[in-house]
Coordinates of C-alpha atoms in Angstrom, one line a residue:
X1 CA 149.4 130.4 156.9
X2 CA 145.7 128.6 155.8
X3 CA 142.8 129.9 157.7
X4 CA 141.8 126.9 159.7
X5 CA 138.3 127.7 158.5
X6 CA 138.6 127.4 155.0
X7 CA 137.7 124.2 153.0
X8 CA 140.9 122.3 151.5
X9 CA 139.7 121.0 148.2
X10 CA 141.8 118.8 146.1
X11 CA 140.7 117.2 142.8
X12 CA 142.4 114.7 140.4
X13 CA 142.9 112.1 143.0
X14 CA 142.8 108.2 143.5
X15 CA 141.7 105.8 146.4
X16 CA 143.9 102.8 146.4
X17 CA 142.0 100.2 148.0
X18 CA 143.6 97.0 149.5
X19 CA 141.1 93.8 150.8
X20 CA 142.1 91.0 152.6
X21 CA 141.1 88.7 155.6
X22 CA 142.9 89.2 158.7
X23 CA 145.2 92.2 157.0
X24 CA 143.9 95.1 158.9
X25 CA 146.2 96.2 162.6
X26 CA 149.3 94.2 161.1
X27 CA 152.2 95.7 162.7
X28 CA 154.4 97.1 159.9
X29 CA 151.8 97.1 157.0
X30 CA 151.6 101.1 156.9
X31 CA 155.2 101.6 157.1
X32 CA 155.9 99.0 153.9
X33 CA 153.1 101.1 152.0
X34 CA 154.7 104.3 152.5
X35 CA 158.1 102.6 152.1
X36 CA 157.3 101.1 148.2
X37 CA 155.1 104.1 147.3
X38 CA 158.2 106.4 148.4
X39 CA 161.0 104.7 146.1
X40 CA 158.6 104.6 143.5
X41 CA 158.2 108.5 144.0
X42 CA 154.6 108.4 144.9
X43 CA 153.1 110.8 147.0
X44 CA 150.7 109.7 149.8
X45 CA 147.8 111.7 151.3
X46 CA 145.3 110.3 153.4
X47 CA 145.5 106.7 154.8
X48 CA 142.4 104.9 156.3
X49 CA 141.8 101.7 157.9
X50 CA 138.0 100.0 157.5
X51 CA 137.7 97.5 160.2
X52 CA 134.1 96.2 158.5
X53 CA 136.0 95.7 155.0
X54 CA 139.1 94.3 156.3
X55 CA 140.9 96.7 154.5
X56 CA 143.1 99.8 154.1
X57 CA 142.6 102.8 151.7
X58 CA 145.1 105.6 150.9
X59 CA 145.3 108.4 148.3
X60 CA 147.3 109.2 145.9
X61 CA 147.6 111.6 142.6
X62 CA 145.1 110.3 139.7
X63 CA 148.1 110.3 137.4
X64 CA 150.1 107.9 139.7
X65 CA 147.2 105.5 140.7
X66 CA 148.4 102.6 138.0
X67 CA 151.7 102.9 138.9
X68 CA 151.1 102.7 142.8
X69 CA 148.6 99.5 142.0
X70 CA 151.5 98.2 140.3
X71 CA 154.0 99.0 142.8
X72 CA 151.8 97.7 145.7
X73 CA 151.0 94.4 144.2
X74 CA 154.6 93.6 143.8
X75 CA 155.2 94.6 147.5
X76 CA 152.7 92.3 148.9
X77 CA 152.9 89.5 146.2
X78 CA 153.4 87.0 149.2
X79 CA 150.3 88.0 151.1
X80 CA 148.4 87.8 147.6
X81 CA 149.7 84.6 147.3
X82 CA 148.7 83.3 150.7
X83 CA 145.3 85.1 150.4
X84 CA 146.0 87.5 153.2
X85 CA 145.7 90.3 150.7
X86 CA 142.6 89.4 148.3
X87 CA 143.1 92.6 145.4
X88 CA 144.1 96.0 145.3
X89 CA 142.3 98.4 142.8
X90 CA 142.4 102.0 142.4
X91 CA 138.8 104.1 142.5
X92 CA 140.0 106.8 140.2
X93 CA 138.2 110.4 139.4
X94 CA 137.8 111.8 143.3
X95 CA 138.4 114.5 145.1
X96 CA 139.4 115.1 149.3
X97 CA 137.4 117.8 151.0
X98 CA 139.0 118.8 154.2
X99 CA 137.5 121.0 156.9
X100 CA 136.6 121.7 160.8
X101 CA 133.2 121.1 162.1
X102 CA 132.2 121.0 165.3
X103 CA 128.8 118.9 164.4
X104 CA 130.4 116.5 161.8
X105 CA 127.2 114.4 162.0
X106 CA 124.9 117.0 161.0
X107 CA 126.9 117.8 158.1
X108 CA 126.9 114.3 157.0
X109 CA 123.2 113.8 157.4
X110 CA 122.7 117.3 155.1
X111 CA 125.4 115.6 152.5
X112 CA 123.2 112.1 152.8
X113 CA 119.9 114.4 152.7
X114 CA 121.6 115.3 149.0
X115 CA 122.8 111.7 148.2
X116 CA 126.2 112.2 148.9
X117 CA 127.9 109.6 150.8
X118 CA 131.6 109.5 151.1
X119 CA 133.9 107.3 150.0
X120 CA 136.0 107.7 152.6
X121 CA 136.3 109.6 155.7
X122 CA 139.3 110.3 158.3
X123 CA 138.8 112.5 161.2
X124 CA 141.7 114.0 163.4
X125 CA 139.8 113.2 167.1
X126 CA 140.2 116.3 169.5
X127 CA 140.7 119.0 166.3
X128 CA 137.1 118.4 164.6
X129 CA 139.2 118.2 161.7
X130 CA 138.1 115.8 158.6
X131 CA 139.0 115.0 155.5
X132 CA 136.1 113.3 153.0
X133 CA 136.6 111.8 149.9
X134 CA 133.7 111.8 147.3
X135 CA 133.4 111.2 143.4
X136 CA 134.6 114.1 141.0
X137 CA 130.8 114.2 139.9
X138 CA 129.7 115.6 143.3
X139 CA 132.6 117.2 144.8
X140 CA 131.3 121.0 143.6
X141 CA 128.2 119.9 145.3
X142 CA 130.2 118.8 148.4
X143 CA 132.0 121.9 148.5
X144 CA 128.3 124.2 148.1
X145 CA 126.9 122.2 151.0
X146 CA 129.9 122.1 153.5
X147 CA 129.7 126.1 153.0
X148 CA 126.3 126.6 153.7
X149 CA 126.8 124.5 156.6
X150 CA 129.7 125.4 158.2
X151 CA 130.1 128.9 157.0
X152 CA 126.2 129.4 157.2
X153 CA 126.6 130.9 153.9
X154 CA 122.8 131.1 152.3
X155 CA 121.5 127.6 151.2
X156 CA 121.5 127.5 147.3
X157 CA 117.8 125.8 146.6
X158 CA 117.2 124.9 142.8
X159 CA 113.7 124.5 141.7
X160 CA 112.3 122.8 139.0
X161 CA 109.1 124.3 138.2
X162 CA 107.0 122.0 136.0
X163 CA 103.7 123.9 134.5
X164 CA 103.4 127.5 133.9
X165 CA 99.9 128.1 133.8
X166 CA 98.2 130.4 135.9
X167 CA 99.4 128.9 138.9
X168 CA 103.0 128.2 137.8
X169 CA 103.4 131.7 136.2
X170 CA 102.4 133.4 139.4
X171 CA 104.3 131.2 141.4
X172 CA 107.5 131.8 139.0
X173 CA 106.7 135.8 139.6
X174 CA 106.3 135.4 143.4
X175 CA 109.6 133.5 144.1
X176 CA 111.6 136.4 141.8
X177 CA 109.8 139.2 143.3
X178 CA 111.0 137.5 147.1
X179 CA 113.9 135.9 146.3
X180 CA 116.3 138.8 147.5
X181 CA 114.2 139.4 150.6
X182 CA 114.0 135.6 151.4
X183 CA 117.8 135.3 151.0
X184 CA 118.6 138.3 153.8
X185 CA 116.2 136.9 156.2
X186 CA 116.2 133.5 156.1
X187 CA 119.7 132.8 154.3
X188 CA 117.9 130.6 151.5
X189 CA 119.1 131.5 148.0
X190 CA 115.9 130.2 145.7
X191 CA 117.1 129.6 141.9
X192 CA 114.5 128.4 139.4
X193 CA 116.7 126.5 137.2
X194 CA 114.1 124.8 135.2
X195 CA 111.0 125.5 133.8
X196 CA 108.5 123.0 131.9
X197 CA 105.3 122.6 129.9
X198 CA 104.1 119.6 128.4
X199 CA 106.0 119.9 125.3
X200 CA 109.8 121.7 126.5
X201 CA 111.7 122.5 129.3
X202 CA 114.2 125.0 129.8
X203 CA 117.5 124.9 131.8
X204 CA 119.4 127.7 133.3
X205 CA 122.1 126.7 136.3
X206 CA 122.5 130.3 137.5
X207 CA 118.3 130.8 137.6
X208 CA 116.1 132.4 135.5
X209 CA 115.3 136.0 135.4
X210 CA 112.2 137.9 134.3
X211 CA 113.1 136.9 130.9
X212 CA 112.2 133.0 131.8
X213 CA 109.3 132.6 129.2
X214 CA 111.4 133.7 126.6
X215 CA 114.2 130.8 127.4
X216 CA 111.4 128.7 127.5
X217 CA 109.6 129.5 124.0
X218 CA 113.5 129.0 122.6
X219 CA 114.5 125.6 124.5
X220 CA 115.5 122.8 122.7
X221 CA 114.6 120.2 125.2
X222 CA 111.9 117.7 124.9
X223 CA 109.9 117.8 128.4
X224 CA 111.1 114.8 129.9
X225 CA 111.9 114.5 133.9
X226 CA 115.1 111.8 132.4
X227 CA 116.3 115.4 130.8
X228 CA 116.0 117.0 134.5
X229 CA 117.6 114.1 136.4
X230 CA 120.6 114.4 133.8
X231 CA 120.8 118.5 134.2
X232 CA 120.8 118.4 138.1
X233 CA 123.5 115.8 137.8
X234 CA 125.9 117.1 135.1
X235 CA 125.7 120.2 137.1
X236 CA 125.7 118.6 140.6
X237 CA 123.0 121.0 141.8
X238 CA 122.2 120.5 145.6
X239 CA 118.8 120.9 147.6
X240 CA 116.4 120.1 144.6
X241 CA 112.7 120.7 144.6
X242 CA 110.3 119.8 142.1
X243 CA 107.0 121.9 141.8
X244 CA 104.4 120.1 140.2
X245 CA 101.8 122.6 139.5
X246 CA 99.9 120.8 136.9
X247 CA 97.0 118.8 136.8
X248 CA 98.1 115.9 134.5
X249 CA 97.5 112.2 135.2
X250 CA 101.1 111.6 133.3
X251 CA 103.6 113.9 135.2
X252 CA 102.7 112.3 138.8
X253 CA 104.2 108.9 137.5
X254 CA 107.7 110.6 137.6
X255 CA 106.9 111.2 141.6
X256 CA 108.9 108.0 142.2
X257 CA 112.2 108.2 140.0
X258 CA 112.2 111.9 141.3
X259 CA 112.3 111.2 145.1
X260 CA 114.9 108.2 144.3
X261 CA 117.0 110.8 142.4
X262 CA 117.1 113.5 145.0
X263 CA 114.3 115.7 144.5
X264 CA 112.1 116.8 147.0
X265 CA 108.6 117.3 145.6
X266 CA 106.0 120.0 145.9
X267 CA 102.8 119.5 144.4
X268 CA 99.1 121.3 143.8
X269 CA 98.4 118.5 141.4
X270 CA 95.6 116.4 143.7
X271 CA 95.9 113.3 141.1
X272 CA 98.8 111.3 143.0
X273 CA 97.2 111.5 146.4
X274 CA 93.9 109.9 144.9
X275 CA 95.5 107.2 143.2
X276 CA 94.7 104.0 144.3
X277 CA 95.9 103.5 148.1
X278 CA 98.8 100.7 147.0
X279 CA 100.1 103.4 145.0
X280 CA 99.5 106.3 147.7
X281 CA 101.8 104.1 149.7
X282 CA 104.3 103.2 147.6
X283 CA 104.9 106.6 147.3
X284 CA 105.5 107.3 151.2
X285 CA 107.8 104.2 151.1
X286 CA 110.2 105.8 148.4
X287 CA 110.2 109.0 150.1
X288 CA 111.1 107.5 153.3
X289 CA 113.4 105.2 152.0
X290 CA 115.2 108.1 150.3
X291 CA 114.9 110.9 153.0
X292 CA 113.0 112.9 150.8
X293 CA 109.6 115.1 151.6
X294 CA 106.2 115.6 149.5
X295 CA 104.2 118.6 150.8
X296 CA 100.6 119.3 149.0
X297 CA 98.8 121.8 151.3
X298 CA 97.4 123.6 148.3
X299 CA 95.4 120.4 147.4
X300 CA 92.4 120.7 149.6
X301 CA 92.2 124.4 150.9
X302 CA 94.6 126.7 148.2
X303 CA 96.6 128.7 150.7
X304 CA 94.5 127.6 153.7
X305 CA 96.8 125.8 156.6
X306 CA 94.3 123.0 156.6
X307 CA 96.0 119.9 155.7
X308 CA 98.9 120.8 158.1
X309 CA 96.5 121.5 160.9
X310 CA 94.3 117.7 160.4
X311 CA 98.0 116.3 160.1
X312 CA 99.0 117.7 163.8
X313 CA 95.9 116.8 165.1
X314 CA 96.6 113.5 164.2
X315 CA 99.8 113.1 165.2
X316 CA 98.6 114.1 168.4
X317 CA 96.4 111.5 169.3
X318 CA 93.3 113.9 168.6
X319 CA 90.4 112.0 167.9
X320 CA 88.8 113.4 164.4
X321 CA 85.1 112.3 164.5
X322 CA 84.1 114.8 161.5
X323 CA 85.4 117.1 158.6
X324 CA 82.9 119.0 156.6
X325 CA 82.8 122.0 154.4
X326 CA 82.6 123.7 151.2
X327 CA 86.0 122.6 149.3
X328 CA 85.4 124.2 145.9
X329 CA 86.2 127.9 145.7
X330 CA 84.4 127.8 142.3
X331 CA 81.3 126.1 143.1
X332 CA 81.7 128.4 146.5
X333 CA 81.2 131.3 144.5
X334 CA 78.6 129.9 141.9
X335 CA 76.1 129.0 145.4
X336 CA 77.1 131.9 147.2
X337 CA 75.7 134.2 144.5
X338 CA 72.9 132.4 142.9
X339 CA 71.2 131.6 146.7
X340 CA 71.1 135.6 147.4
X341 CA 70.5 136.9 144.0
X342 CA 68.1 136.6 141.2
X343 CA 70.4 135.7 138.3
X344 CA 69.9 132.9 136.5
X345 CA 72.1 129.8 137.1
X346 CA 73.7 129.7 134.1
X347 CA 74.6 133.2 134.1
X348 CA 76.4 132.9 137.5
X349 CA 78.3 129.9 136.1
X350 CA 79.6 132.2 133.5
X351 CA 80.7 135.1 135.8
X352 CA 82.5 132.4 137.6
X353 CA 84.1 131.4 134.5
X354 CA 85.1 135.0 133.5
X355 CA 86.8 135.6 136.8
X356 CA 89.1 132.6 136.2
X357 CA 87.5 130.6 139.2
X358 CA 86.7 127.1 137.3
X359 CA 88.7 125.0 135.3
X360 CA 88.1 125.8 131.2
X361 CA 85.6 123.1 131.2
X362 CA 83.4 123.7 133.9
X363 CA 81.9 120.4 134.6
X364 CA 85.6 119.5 136.0
X365 CA 83.9 121.8 139.1
X366 CA 80.0 121.0 138.6
X367 CA 80.8 117.0 138.3
X368 CA 81.7 117.0 142.2
X369 CA 85.1 115.1 141.3
X370 CA 87.1 118.1 142.2
X371 CA 85.4 118.0 145.8
X372 CA 85.6 114.4 146.0
X373 CA 89.5 114.1 145.5
X374 CA 89.9 116.8 148.3
X375 CA 87.5 115.0 151.0
X376 CA 89.6 111.8 149.8
X377 CA 92.7 113.5 150.2
X378 CA 91.9 114.5 154.0
X379 CA 90.4 111.1 154.7
X380 CA 93.8 109.5 153.9
X381 CA 95.4 112.1 156.3
X382 CA 93.7 110.1 159.0
X383 CA 95.0 106.8 157.7
X384 CA 91.7 105.6 156.2
X385 CA 92.0 103.1 153.2
X386 CA 89.0 104.8 151.3
X387 CA 89.1 104.5 147.5
X388 CA 87.6 107.2 145.2
X389 CA 84.8 104.5 144.3
X390 CA 83.8 104.8 148.0
X391 CA 82.8 108.2 147.5
X392 CA 78.8 109.0 146.9
X393 CA 79.0 112.3 145.0
X394 CA 76.5 114.0 143.3
X395 CA 76.6 115.1 140.0
X396 CA 75.3 118.8 139.1
X397 CA 75.3 118.2 135.0
X398 CA 72.4 116.5 133.4
X399 CA 73.1 113.2 131.9
X400 CA 72.0 114.7 128.4
X401 CA 75.3 117.1 128.8
X402 CA 77.8 114.4 130.2
X403 CA 79.5 113.6 127.0
X404 CA 79.0 116.7 124.9
X405 CA 82.3 118.6 123.8
X406 CA 83.4 121.3 126.1
X407 CA 82.1 124.4 123.8
X408 CA 78.7 122.8 123.0
X409 CA 78.1 122.7 126.9
X410 CA 79.3 126.1 127.5
X411 CA 76.7 127.2 124.8
X412 CA 73.8 124.8 126.6
X413 CA 74.5 125.8 129.9
X414 CA 70.8 127.5 130.2
X415 CA 69.7 123.9 129.9
X416 CA 70.4 123.9 133.6
X417 CA 68.7 127.0 134.8
X418 CA 64.8 125.8 135.5
X419 CA 66.0 122.6 137.2
X420 CA 68.2 124.7 139.8
X421 CA 65.8 127.8 140.0
X422 CA 63.4 125.0 141.4
X423 CA 65.7 123.8 143.7
X424 CA 66.5 127.2 145.1
X425 CA 62.9 127.8 145.5
X426 CA 61.9 124.9 147.4
X427 CA 64.1 125.4 150.5
X428 CA 62.9 126.3 153.7
X429 CA 62.6 130.2 154.4
X430 CA 65.9 132.3 155.5
X431 CA 68.3 128.9 153.3
X432 CA 70.6 129.2 151.0
X433 CA 72.3 126.1 148.9
X434 CA 76.0 124.7 149.5
X435 CA 77.8 122.7 147.5
X436 CA 79.7 120.3 150.5
X437 CA 82.1 117.6 151.5
X438 CA 81.4 115.3 154.0
X439 CA 83.6 113.0 155.9
X440 CA 82.0 111.3 158.8
X441 CA 81.1 107.8 160.2
X442 CA 83.2 105.9 162.5
X443 CA 86.7 107.3 161.6
X444 CA 88.5 105.1 164.1
X445 CA 87.9 101.9 161.3
X446 CA 89.7 101.3 158.0
X447 CA 86.9 103.5 156.1
X448 CA 85.0 105.9 156.7
X449 CA 81.7 107.3 154.7
X450 CA 82.4 110.3 152.3
X451 CA 79.6 112.1 150.7
X452 CA 79.9 114.9 148.3
X453 CA 76.3 117.1 147.7
X454 CA 74.4 119.7 147.4
X455 CA 72.9 120.7 150.3
X456 CA 70.3 123.8 151.9
X457 CA 71.8 125.0 154.9
X458 CA 70.5 128.1 157.5
X459 CA 71.7 131.6 156.0
X460 CA 72.8 132.0 159.5
X461 CA 75.1 129.1 159.7
X462 CA 78.6 128.9 159.4
X463 CA 78.4 127.3 155.9
X464 CA 75.4 129.8 155.0
X465 CA 77.2 133.0 155.7
X466 CA 80.0 132.2 153.3
X467 CA 80.9 135.1 150.7
X468 CA 82.7 135.1 147.7
X469 CA 84.6 131.9 146.2
X470 CA 86.0 131.5 150.3
X471 CA 86.0 128.0 151.3
X472 CA 85.2 126.8 154.5
X473 CA 86.8 123.9 156.5
X474 CA 84.4 122.4 160.1
X475 CA 87.1 120.1 161.8
X476 CA 84.9 117.9 164.5
X477 CA 87.0 115.9 166.7
X478 CA 86.3 114.6 170.4
X479 CA 88.0 116.9 172.6
X480 CA 86.1 119.9 171.4
X481 CA 82.7 118.5 171.6
X482 CA 80.1 120.1 169.3
X483 CA 82.2 123.1 168.3
X484 CA 84.1 122.5 165.6
X485 CA 87.9 124.1 164.7
X486 CA 86.9 126.2 161.7
X487 CA 89.2 127.0 158.7
X488 CA 87.8 129.5 156.3
X489 CA 89.5 131.9 153.8
X490 CA 90.2 132.3 150.0
X491 CA 89.6 128.9 148.5
X492 CA 90.3 129.8 145.0
X493 CA 92.6 131.9 142.5
X494 CA 96.1 131.8 141.4
X495 CA 97.5 133.9 143.6
X496 CA 96.7 132.4 146.5
X497 CA 97.1 128.9 145.2
X498 CA 100.8 130.0 144.3
X499 CA 101.7 131.5 147.4
X500 CA 100.4 128.3 149.1
X501 CA 102.8 126.2 147.1
X502 CA 105.6 129.1 147.8
X503 CA 104.8 128.4 151.6
X504 CA 105.6 124.6 150.9
X505 CA 108.7 125.3 148.9
X506 CA 109.9 127.6 151.8
X507 CA 109.4 124.9 154.6
X508 CA 110.8 122.0 152.6
X509 CA 113.7 124.5 152.2
X510 CA 114.2 125.0 156.2
X511 CA 114.4 121.4 156.8
X512 CA 118.0 120.4 158.0

């Protein structure tokens, strides 16, 4: 006797569909269908009536489909001539899955979240037994989802990691090291099934192991999002997450296509969230339409829970009046050290580069554009429609060094020393330098004021007491008055950023 908790799985089936006006509910139709098919020695499975479509669907073996259609066309010739039956046709390559589910709506929602929409469903009232019919190209994926939902088996989450530089490589290692523990504690089976750089993409349906880098080196597929979509469809992968660890302006153009093809998005790449507001809103519409999620906590505070905090405050109706702080871990390290040491400005920048705190070209940090992007991201979390060009940015690079090659700029860093030594010496006693982002003005209007600049603050203030490469964010709200909510901690480094991205992956994975 079959276990009631098993999933019945039948492949190689076809749906025979009847469509026609006033055909539904007519007495004797079912009997005529069964009789005609029985005489033709064709076995009938599920039978279902669709009031909305004015039709009937029945299930047969795929190799009987053509014969069944011909047989029924003959049986209902009079109804076809009168127009009562408009057409009889088959949908081939389908599979049937039968199961018992106490909360079928929850199961349907999870299937829909993975872009699985049953072609046919038949519920036995009172028994919680359900039969669903899906295309054969989605049947394995459907079974995996049902097993996870009904039998509480670990939910498999398939990860595509785009970019395997410092953050990407660290993230892959963190996932591989933690996967067994996460599977045991959270019932989530994380599998890295794709790893890409700007040139190539490597695939492994079973999930990469510690030798993932060798497989990327020998990969034959060019780095193309369509290859990733094709791979996920061919292998019927459920619970898909793309993780963008690049700083690529080109890769973000793929976010729409990925969301439309069943991928949730996790990103440490700031580019998309600072594109023109029209593009920003278009993606939110695409995500909403396709029931996809996009998490990017590391866009601003590396591993700090900043964006989440601001989202929660804003959604709860709290009036945020100002957000101010040191947004850049690299510039934090530079000015925290330069302010209290006797070393030259160029020497401290060199140290920050050696420690991996800056971008390969430190002008990316010193220009202030990175801080400006982070400030704009926070402004948009408050539904402000500011654009990048609205931000007042103090560029720390002398004009004569803006356009030179990277290596030449690095070799001429000492040209910055005299100017910054003067700025440091001209401060009030007990003050230190900090490079801050400041979102202020009337934040209840369409736009706020965004300033990114070098300031002098008392060494005893919260900003002044910052150490190492830490970031600090002060969130001022109407309820808290003069006392801001302060979030402070590590603001740079591959380990911290990767851990923040990992946190976003787990949050997307736990959504039901």
